[in-house]
Short mmCIF file of C-alpha atoms and ligand atoms in Angstrom, two decimals:
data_model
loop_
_atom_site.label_atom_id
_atom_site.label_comp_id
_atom_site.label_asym_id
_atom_site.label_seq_id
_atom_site.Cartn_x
_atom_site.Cartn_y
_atom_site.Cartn_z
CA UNK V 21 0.00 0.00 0.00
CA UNK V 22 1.16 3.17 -1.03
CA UNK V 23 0.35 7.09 0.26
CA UNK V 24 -0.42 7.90 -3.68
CA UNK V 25 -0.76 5.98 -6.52
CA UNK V 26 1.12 7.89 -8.98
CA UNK V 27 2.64 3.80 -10.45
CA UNK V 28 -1.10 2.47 -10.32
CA UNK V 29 -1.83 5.60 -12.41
CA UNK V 30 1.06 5.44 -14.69
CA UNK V 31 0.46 1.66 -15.73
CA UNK V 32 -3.49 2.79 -16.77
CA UNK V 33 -2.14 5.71 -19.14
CA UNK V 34 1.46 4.90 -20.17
CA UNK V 35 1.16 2.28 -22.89
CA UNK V 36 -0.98 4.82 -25.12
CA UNK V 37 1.35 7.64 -23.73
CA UNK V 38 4.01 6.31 -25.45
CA UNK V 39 2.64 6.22 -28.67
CA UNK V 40 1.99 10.08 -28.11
CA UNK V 41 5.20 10.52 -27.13
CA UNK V 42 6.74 8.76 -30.42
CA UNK V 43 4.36 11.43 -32.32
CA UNK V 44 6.14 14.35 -30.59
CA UNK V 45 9.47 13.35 -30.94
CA UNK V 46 8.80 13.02 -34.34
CA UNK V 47 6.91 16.32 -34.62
CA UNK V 48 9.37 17.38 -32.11
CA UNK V 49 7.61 20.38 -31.05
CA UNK V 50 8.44 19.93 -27.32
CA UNK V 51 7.58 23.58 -26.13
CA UNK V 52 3.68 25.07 -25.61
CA UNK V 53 2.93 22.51 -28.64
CA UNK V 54 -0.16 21.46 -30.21
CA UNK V 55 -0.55 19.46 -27.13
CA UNK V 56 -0.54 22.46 -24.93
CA UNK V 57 -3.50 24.05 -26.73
CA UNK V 58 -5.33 21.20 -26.70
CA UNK V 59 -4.81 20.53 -22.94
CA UNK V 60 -5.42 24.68 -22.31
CA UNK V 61 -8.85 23.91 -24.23
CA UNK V 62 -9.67 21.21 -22.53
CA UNK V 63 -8.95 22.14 -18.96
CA UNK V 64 -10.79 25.43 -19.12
CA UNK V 65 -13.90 23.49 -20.48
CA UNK V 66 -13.47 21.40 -17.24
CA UNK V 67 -13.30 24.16 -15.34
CA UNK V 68 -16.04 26.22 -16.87
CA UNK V 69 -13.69 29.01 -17.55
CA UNK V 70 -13.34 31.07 -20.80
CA UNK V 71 -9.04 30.98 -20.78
CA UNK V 72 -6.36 28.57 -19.15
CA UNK V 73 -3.09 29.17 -19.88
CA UNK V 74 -0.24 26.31 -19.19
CA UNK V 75 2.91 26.64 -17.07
CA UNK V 76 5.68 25.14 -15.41
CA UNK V 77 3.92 24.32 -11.82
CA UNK V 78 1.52 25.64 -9.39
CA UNK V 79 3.93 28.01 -7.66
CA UNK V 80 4.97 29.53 -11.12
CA UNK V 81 0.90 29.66 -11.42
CA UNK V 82 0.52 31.42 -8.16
CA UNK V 83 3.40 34.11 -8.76
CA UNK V 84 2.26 34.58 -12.19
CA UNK V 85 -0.77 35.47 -11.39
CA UNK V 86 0.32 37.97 -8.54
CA UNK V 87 2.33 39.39 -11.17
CA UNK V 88 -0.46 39.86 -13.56
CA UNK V 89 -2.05 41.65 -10.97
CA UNK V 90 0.86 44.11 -10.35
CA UNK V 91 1.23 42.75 -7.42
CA UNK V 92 4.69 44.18 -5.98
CA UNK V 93 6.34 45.38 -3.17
CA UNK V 94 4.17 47.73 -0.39
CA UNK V 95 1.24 45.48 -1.32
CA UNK V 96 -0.16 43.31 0.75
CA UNK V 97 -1.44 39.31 0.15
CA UNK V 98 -3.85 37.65 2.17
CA UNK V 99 -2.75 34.13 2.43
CA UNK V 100 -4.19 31.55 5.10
CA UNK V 101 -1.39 30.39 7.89
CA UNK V 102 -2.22 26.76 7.36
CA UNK V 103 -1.21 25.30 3.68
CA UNK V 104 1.65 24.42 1.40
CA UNK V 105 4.53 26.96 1.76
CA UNK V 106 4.53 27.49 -2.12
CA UNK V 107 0.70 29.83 -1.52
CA UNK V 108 3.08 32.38 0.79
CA UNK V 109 6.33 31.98 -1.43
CA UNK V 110 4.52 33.61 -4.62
CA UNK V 111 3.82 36.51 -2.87
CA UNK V 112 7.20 36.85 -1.34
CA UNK V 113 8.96 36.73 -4.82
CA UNK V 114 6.85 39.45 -6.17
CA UNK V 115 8.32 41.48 -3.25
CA UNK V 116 4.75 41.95 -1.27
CA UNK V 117 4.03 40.71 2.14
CA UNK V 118 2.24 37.66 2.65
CA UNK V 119 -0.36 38.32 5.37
CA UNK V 120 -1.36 35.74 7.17
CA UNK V 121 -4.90 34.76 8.75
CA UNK V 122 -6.20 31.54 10.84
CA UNK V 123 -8.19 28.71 9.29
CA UNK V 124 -11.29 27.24 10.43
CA UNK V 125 -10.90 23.54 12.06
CA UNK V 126 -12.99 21.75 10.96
CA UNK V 127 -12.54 22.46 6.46
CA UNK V 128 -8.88 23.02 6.99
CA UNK V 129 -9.98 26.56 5.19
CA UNK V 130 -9.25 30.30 5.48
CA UNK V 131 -11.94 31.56 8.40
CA UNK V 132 -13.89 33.84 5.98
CA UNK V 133 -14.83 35.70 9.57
CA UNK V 134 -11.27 36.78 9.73
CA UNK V 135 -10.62 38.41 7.04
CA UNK V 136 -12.32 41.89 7.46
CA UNK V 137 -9.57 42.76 10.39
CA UNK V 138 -7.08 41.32 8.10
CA UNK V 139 -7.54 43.98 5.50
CA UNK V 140 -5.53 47.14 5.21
CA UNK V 141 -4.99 50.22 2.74
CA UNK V 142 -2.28 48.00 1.57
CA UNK V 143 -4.31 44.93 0.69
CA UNK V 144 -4.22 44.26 -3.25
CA UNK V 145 -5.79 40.65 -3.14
CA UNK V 146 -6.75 37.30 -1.52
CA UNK V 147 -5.34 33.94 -2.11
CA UNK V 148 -7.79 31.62 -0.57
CA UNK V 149 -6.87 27.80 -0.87
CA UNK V 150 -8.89 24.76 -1.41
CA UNK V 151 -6.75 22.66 0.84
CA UNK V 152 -7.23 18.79 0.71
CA UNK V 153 -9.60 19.17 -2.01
CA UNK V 154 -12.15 20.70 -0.34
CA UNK V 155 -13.50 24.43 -1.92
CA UNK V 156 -13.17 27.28 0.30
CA UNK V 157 -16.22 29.46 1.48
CA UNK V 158 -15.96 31.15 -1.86
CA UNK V 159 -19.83 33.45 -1.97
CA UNK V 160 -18.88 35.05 1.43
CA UNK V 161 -14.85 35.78 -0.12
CA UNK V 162 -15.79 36.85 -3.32
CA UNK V 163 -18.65 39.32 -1.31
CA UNK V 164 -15.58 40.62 0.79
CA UNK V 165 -13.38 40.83 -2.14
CA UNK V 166 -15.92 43.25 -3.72
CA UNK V 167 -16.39 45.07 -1.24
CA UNK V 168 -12.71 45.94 -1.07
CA UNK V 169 -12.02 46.20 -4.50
CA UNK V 170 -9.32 43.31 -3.78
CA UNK V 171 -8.45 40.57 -6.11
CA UNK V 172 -9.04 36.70 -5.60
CA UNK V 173 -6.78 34.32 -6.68
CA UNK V 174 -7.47 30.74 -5.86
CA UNK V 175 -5.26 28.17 -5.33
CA UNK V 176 -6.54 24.92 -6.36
CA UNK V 177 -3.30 23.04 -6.65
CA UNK V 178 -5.42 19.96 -4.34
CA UNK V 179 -8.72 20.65 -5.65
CA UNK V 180 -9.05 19.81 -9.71
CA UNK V 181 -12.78 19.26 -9.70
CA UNK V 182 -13.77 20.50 -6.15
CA UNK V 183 -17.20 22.37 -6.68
CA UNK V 184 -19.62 24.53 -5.15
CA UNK V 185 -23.26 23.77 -6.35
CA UNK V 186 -21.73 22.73 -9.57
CA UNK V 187 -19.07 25.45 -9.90
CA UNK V 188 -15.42 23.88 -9.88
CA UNK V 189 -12.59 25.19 -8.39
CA UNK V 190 -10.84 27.62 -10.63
CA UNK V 191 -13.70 29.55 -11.75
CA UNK V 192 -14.65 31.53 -8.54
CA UNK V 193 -11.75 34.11 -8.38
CA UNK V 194 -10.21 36.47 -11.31
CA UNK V 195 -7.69 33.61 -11.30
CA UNK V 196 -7.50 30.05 -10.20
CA UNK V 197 -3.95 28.36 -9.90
CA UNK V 198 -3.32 24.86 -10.59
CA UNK V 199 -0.24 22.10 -10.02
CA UNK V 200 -0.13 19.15 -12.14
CA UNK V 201 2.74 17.94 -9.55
CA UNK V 202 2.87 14.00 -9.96
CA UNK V 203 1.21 13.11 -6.53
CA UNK V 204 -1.76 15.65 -7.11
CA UNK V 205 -5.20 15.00 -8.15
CA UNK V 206 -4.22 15.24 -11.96
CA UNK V 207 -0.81 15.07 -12.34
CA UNK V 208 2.31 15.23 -15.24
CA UNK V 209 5.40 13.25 -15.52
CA UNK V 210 7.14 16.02 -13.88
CA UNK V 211 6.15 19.83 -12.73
CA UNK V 212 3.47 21.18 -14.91
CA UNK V 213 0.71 23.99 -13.58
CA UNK V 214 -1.93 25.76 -15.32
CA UNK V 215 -3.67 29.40 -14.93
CA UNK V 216 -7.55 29.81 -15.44
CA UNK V 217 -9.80 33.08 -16.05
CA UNK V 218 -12.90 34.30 -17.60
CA UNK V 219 -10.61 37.65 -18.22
CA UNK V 220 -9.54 38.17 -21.72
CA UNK V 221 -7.21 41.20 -20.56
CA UNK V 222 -5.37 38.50 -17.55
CA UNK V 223 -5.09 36.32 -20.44
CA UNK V 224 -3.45 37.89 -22.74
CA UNK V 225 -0.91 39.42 -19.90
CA UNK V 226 -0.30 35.78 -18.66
CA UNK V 227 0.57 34.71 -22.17
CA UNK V 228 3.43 37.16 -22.11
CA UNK V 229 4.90 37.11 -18.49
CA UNK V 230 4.75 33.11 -19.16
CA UNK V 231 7.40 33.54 -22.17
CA UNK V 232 9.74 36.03 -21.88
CA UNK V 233 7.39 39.25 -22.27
CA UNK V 234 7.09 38.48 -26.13
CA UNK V 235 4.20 39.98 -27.99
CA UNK V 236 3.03 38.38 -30.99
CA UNK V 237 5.88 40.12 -32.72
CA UNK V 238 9.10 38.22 -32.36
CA UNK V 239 11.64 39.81 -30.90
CA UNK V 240 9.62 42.53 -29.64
CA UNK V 241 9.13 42.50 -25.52
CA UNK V 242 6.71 45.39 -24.05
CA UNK V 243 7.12 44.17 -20.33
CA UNK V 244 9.61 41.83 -18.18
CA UNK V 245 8.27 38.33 -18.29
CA UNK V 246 9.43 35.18 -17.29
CA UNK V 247 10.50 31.35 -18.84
CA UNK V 248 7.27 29.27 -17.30
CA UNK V 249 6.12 27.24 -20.66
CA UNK V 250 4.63 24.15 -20.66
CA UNK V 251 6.19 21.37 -22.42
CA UNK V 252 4.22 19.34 -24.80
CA UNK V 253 5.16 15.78 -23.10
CA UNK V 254 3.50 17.41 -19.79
CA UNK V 255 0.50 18.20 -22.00
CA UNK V 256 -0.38 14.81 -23.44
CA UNK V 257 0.47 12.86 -20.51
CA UNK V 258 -1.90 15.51 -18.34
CA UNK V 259 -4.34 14.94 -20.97
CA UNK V 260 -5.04 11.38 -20.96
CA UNK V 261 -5.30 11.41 -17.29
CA UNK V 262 -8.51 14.10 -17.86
CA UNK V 263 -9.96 11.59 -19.37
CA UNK V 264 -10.42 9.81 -15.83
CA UNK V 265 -10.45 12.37 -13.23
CA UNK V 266 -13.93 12.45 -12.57
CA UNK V 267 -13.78 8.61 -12.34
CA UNK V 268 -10.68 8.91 -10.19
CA UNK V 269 -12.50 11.61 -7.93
CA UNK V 270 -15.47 9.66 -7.75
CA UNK V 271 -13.32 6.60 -6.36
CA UNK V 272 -11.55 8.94 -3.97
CA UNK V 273 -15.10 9.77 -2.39
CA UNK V 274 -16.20 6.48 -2.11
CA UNK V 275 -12.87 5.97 -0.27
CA UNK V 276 -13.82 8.92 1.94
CA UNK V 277 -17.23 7.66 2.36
CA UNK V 278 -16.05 4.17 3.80
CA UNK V 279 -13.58 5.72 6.20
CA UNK V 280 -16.67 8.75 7.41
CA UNK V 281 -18.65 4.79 8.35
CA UNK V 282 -16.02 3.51 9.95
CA UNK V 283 -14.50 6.36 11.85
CA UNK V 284 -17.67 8.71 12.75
CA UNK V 285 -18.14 6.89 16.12
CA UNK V 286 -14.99 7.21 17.07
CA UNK V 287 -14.33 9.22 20.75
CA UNK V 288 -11.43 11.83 20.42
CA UNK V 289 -11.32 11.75 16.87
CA UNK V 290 -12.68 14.40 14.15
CA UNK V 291 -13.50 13.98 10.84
CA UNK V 292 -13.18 16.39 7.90
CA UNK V 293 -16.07 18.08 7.43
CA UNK V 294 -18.17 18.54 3.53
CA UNK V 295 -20.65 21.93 3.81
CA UNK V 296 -24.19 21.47 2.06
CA UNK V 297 -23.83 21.81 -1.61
CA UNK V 298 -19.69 21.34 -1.58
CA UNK V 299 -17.90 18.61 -3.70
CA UNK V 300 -14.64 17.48 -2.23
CA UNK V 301 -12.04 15.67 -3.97
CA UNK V 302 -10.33 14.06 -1.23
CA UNK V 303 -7.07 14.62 -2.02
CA UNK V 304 -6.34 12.84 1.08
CA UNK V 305 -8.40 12.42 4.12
CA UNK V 306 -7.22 14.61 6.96
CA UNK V 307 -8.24 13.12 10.42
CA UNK V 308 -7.35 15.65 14.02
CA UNK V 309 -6.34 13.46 17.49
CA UNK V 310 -4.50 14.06 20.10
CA UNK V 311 -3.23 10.86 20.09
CA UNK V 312 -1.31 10.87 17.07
CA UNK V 313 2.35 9.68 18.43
CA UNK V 314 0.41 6.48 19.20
CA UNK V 315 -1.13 6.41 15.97
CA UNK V 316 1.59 6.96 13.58
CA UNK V 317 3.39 4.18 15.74
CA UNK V 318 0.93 2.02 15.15
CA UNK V 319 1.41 2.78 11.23
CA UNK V 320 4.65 2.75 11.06
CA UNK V 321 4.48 -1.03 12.65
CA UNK V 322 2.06 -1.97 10.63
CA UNK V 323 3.51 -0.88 7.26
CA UNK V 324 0.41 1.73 7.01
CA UNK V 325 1.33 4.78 4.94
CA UNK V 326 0.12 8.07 6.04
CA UNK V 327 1.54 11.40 6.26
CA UNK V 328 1.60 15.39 8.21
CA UNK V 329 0.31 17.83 6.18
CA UNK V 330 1.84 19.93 7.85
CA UNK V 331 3.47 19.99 10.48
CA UNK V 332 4.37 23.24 11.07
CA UNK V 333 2.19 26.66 9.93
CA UNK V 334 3.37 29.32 7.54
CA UNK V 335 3.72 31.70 9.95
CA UNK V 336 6.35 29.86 12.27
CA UNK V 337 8.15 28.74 9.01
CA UNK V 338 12.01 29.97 9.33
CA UNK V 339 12.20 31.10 5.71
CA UNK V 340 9.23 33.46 6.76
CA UNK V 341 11.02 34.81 9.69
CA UNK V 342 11.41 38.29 8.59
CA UNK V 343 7.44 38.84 8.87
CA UNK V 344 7.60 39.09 12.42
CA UNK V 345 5.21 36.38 13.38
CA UNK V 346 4.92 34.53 16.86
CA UNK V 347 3.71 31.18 17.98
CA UNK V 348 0.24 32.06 19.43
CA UNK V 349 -0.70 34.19 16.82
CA UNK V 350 -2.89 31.69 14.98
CA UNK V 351 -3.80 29.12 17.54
CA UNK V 352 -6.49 27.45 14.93
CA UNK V 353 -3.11 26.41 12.64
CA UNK V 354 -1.06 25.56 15.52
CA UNK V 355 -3.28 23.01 17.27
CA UNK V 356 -4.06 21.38 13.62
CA UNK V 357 -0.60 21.19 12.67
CA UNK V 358 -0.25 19.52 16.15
CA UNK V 359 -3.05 17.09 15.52
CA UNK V 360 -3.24 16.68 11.94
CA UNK V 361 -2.57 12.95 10.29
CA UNK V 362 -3.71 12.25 6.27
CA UNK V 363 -4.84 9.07 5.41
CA UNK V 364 -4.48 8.01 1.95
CA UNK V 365 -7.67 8.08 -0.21
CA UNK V 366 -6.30 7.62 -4.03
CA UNK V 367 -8.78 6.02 -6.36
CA UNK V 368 -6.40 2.74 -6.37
CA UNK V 369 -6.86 2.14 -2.62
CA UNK V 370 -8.78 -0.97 -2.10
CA UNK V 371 -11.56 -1.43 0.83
CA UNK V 372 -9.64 -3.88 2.92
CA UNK V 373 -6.91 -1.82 3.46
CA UNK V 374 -9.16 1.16 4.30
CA UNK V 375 -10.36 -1.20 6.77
CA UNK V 376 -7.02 -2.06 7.82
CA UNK V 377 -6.08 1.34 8.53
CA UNK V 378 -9.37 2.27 10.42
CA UNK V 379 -9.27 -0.81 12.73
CA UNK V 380 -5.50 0.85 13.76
CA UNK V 381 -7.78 4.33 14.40
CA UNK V 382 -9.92 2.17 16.76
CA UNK V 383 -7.26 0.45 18.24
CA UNK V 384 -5.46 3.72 19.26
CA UNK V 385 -8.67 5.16 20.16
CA UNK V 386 -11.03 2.60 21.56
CA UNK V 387 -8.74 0.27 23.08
C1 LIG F 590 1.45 21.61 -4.69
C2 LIG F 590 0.97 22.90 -4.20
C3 LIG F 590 1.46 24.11 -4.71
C4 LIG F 590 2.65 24.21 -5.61
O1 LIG F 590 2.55 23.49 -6.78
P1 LIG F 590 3.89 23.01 -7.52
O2 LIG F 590 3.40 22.51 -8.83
O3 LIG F 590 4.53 21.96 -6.68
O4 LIG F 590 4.77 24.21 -7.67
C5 LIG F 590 0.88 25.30 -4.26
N1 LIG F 590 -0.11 25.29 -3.36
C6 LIG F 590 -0.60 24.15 -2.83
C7 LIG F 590 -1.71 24.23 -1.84
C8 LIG F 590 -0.06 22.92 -3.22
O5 LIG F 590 -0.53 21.80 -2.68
#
């Protein structure tokens, strides 16, 4: 048993992905090639947005974005305290200052309540995340977005076809970030991110600042972009894995479903939490005890994968240091990264072992 399935997906795509790949290194048009377009097109049709634009990963999709924006330094990000370091990093490298709030326990989520005492004259935009694959509150940010005149940029890097009443992830904010990182929900042979909007004017900006600034001119560059392409191999291997992810996110609720049976009667445990109308995509399934020492002894003896996402909070991270951040100052983040354990829940995980890992839960628990 493995924490993802990135080999059990592999074997399902691979022997028609070779065949692709012969074609290209034939064509041999390795950079945003026909491939790219294609995936682009098909991604924002998935997404229900007008544009997506391909890139190298979901942090180049993130800073991109920011930069698209005009995000620079004396602005200020809203970022929540609890997620992958790469959401605070993008603002960083635009030279802005991350700004960090507390997360609600129970979605894992930026605490929408927060965010009005967050906000100062400096505040440009939002990032909220859909962490674990679950949406965040998105009506009640957008409403406080307005109402500031800030931006919203969402990253979805866990949460390819997380929805709201039908809506997916990617299509709430003026951008939505993606990673194609090979343990995500859809995934590359190697980094690969992507960049949806319904804004033709975002667009057009992020096709420039991904390749070098160009206009449509060659050599002619109005504004300082970057080298964040897509490759082509990226493309078509991303491509055929569309083709399953609904069945692959359909198996990784099932999963979720069978451990919510097994585990909701549990004392001292808590369970991740779906609001009315929400579609999560379980990118894993993130359990809270205080009893997790025992627990991830118990794993580790019996061979059970799991792992701590994460362990420690963005705003006790060294690297962010300089912000001037203390422990105590977002006690929601603190006690989850204290209690936090993710179970596996990839579509290639079979019953038995789910019952094999919640009979450990029990054991810790119950016994
Ligand atoms: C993976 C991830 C990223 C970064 O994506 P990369 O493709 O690895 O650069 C950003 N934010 C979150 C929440 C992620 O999980």
């Amino acid at each position: 048993m493995n924490f993802f399935d990135v080999k059990e997906q592999n074997r399902e795509v691979s022997p028609i992905f070779l065949r692709k790949l012969n074609k290209i290194m034939r064509k041999g048009d390795f950079v945003l090639g026909s491939d790219v377009k294609l995936f682009e097109q098909e991604f924002s049709n998935y997404c229900g947005t007008k544009f997506a634009i391909g890139v190298n990963s979901g942090a180049d999709a993130l800073f991109l974005s920011l930069r698209c924006l005009g995000i620079g330094e004396g602005d200020e990000v809203i970022v929540p305290a609890f997620t992958f370091i790469a959401t605070s990093f993008a603002v960083s490298y635009t030279g802005a200052k991350p700004v960090f709030i507390d997360v609600d326990a129970r979605t894992f989520n930026l605490d929408s309540s927060r965010l009005n005492s967050a906000i100062t004259k400096k505040t440009k935009a939002i990032i909220p995340v859909h962490l674990f694959g679950l949406c965040a509150e998105m009506s009640e940010i957008n409403r406080i977005a307005k109402k500031h005149k800030l931006a919203v940029i969402e990253d979805a890097a866990q949460s390819h076809g997380a929805k709201i009443k039908n809506k997916a992830a990617g299509s709430f904010g003026d951008l939505g970030c993606f990673s194609f990182y090979p343990t995500k929900n859809l995934s590359g042979c190697g980094d690969a991110g992507m960049i949806t909007t319904n804004k033709k004017k975002l667009y057009e900006r992020l096709l420039q600042l991904r390749d070098c600034g160009r206009s449509k001119k060659r050599y002619l560059h109005p504004i300082i972009g970057y080298n964040s392409r897509l490759d082509s191999i990226q493309a078509s291997f991303i491509r055929l894995k569309l083709k399953r992810l609904e069945l692959w996110n359909r198996a990784r609720n099932k999963n979720a479903g069978l451990y919510t049976k097994l585990l909701k009667d549990v004392k001292g445990l808590s369970l991740p939490i779906v609001p009315n109308g929400y579609r999560h995509v379980y990118h894993i399934f993130p359990i809270l005890t205080k009893k997790r020492t025992m627990l991830i002894n118990l794993f580790k003896s019996q061979k059970i994968p799991f792992a701590i996402f994460y362990s420690l909070p963005l705003h006790l991270q060294k690297a962010n240091r300089c912000l001037k951040y203390r422990r105590g100052d977002f006690p929601v983040s603190e006690r989850i990264a204290k209690e936090i354990i993710a179970l596996p829940t990839h579509p290639h995980l079979k019953s038995a072992e789910i019952k094999r890992i919640a009979t450990c839960i029990k054991k810790v628990h119950c016994g």
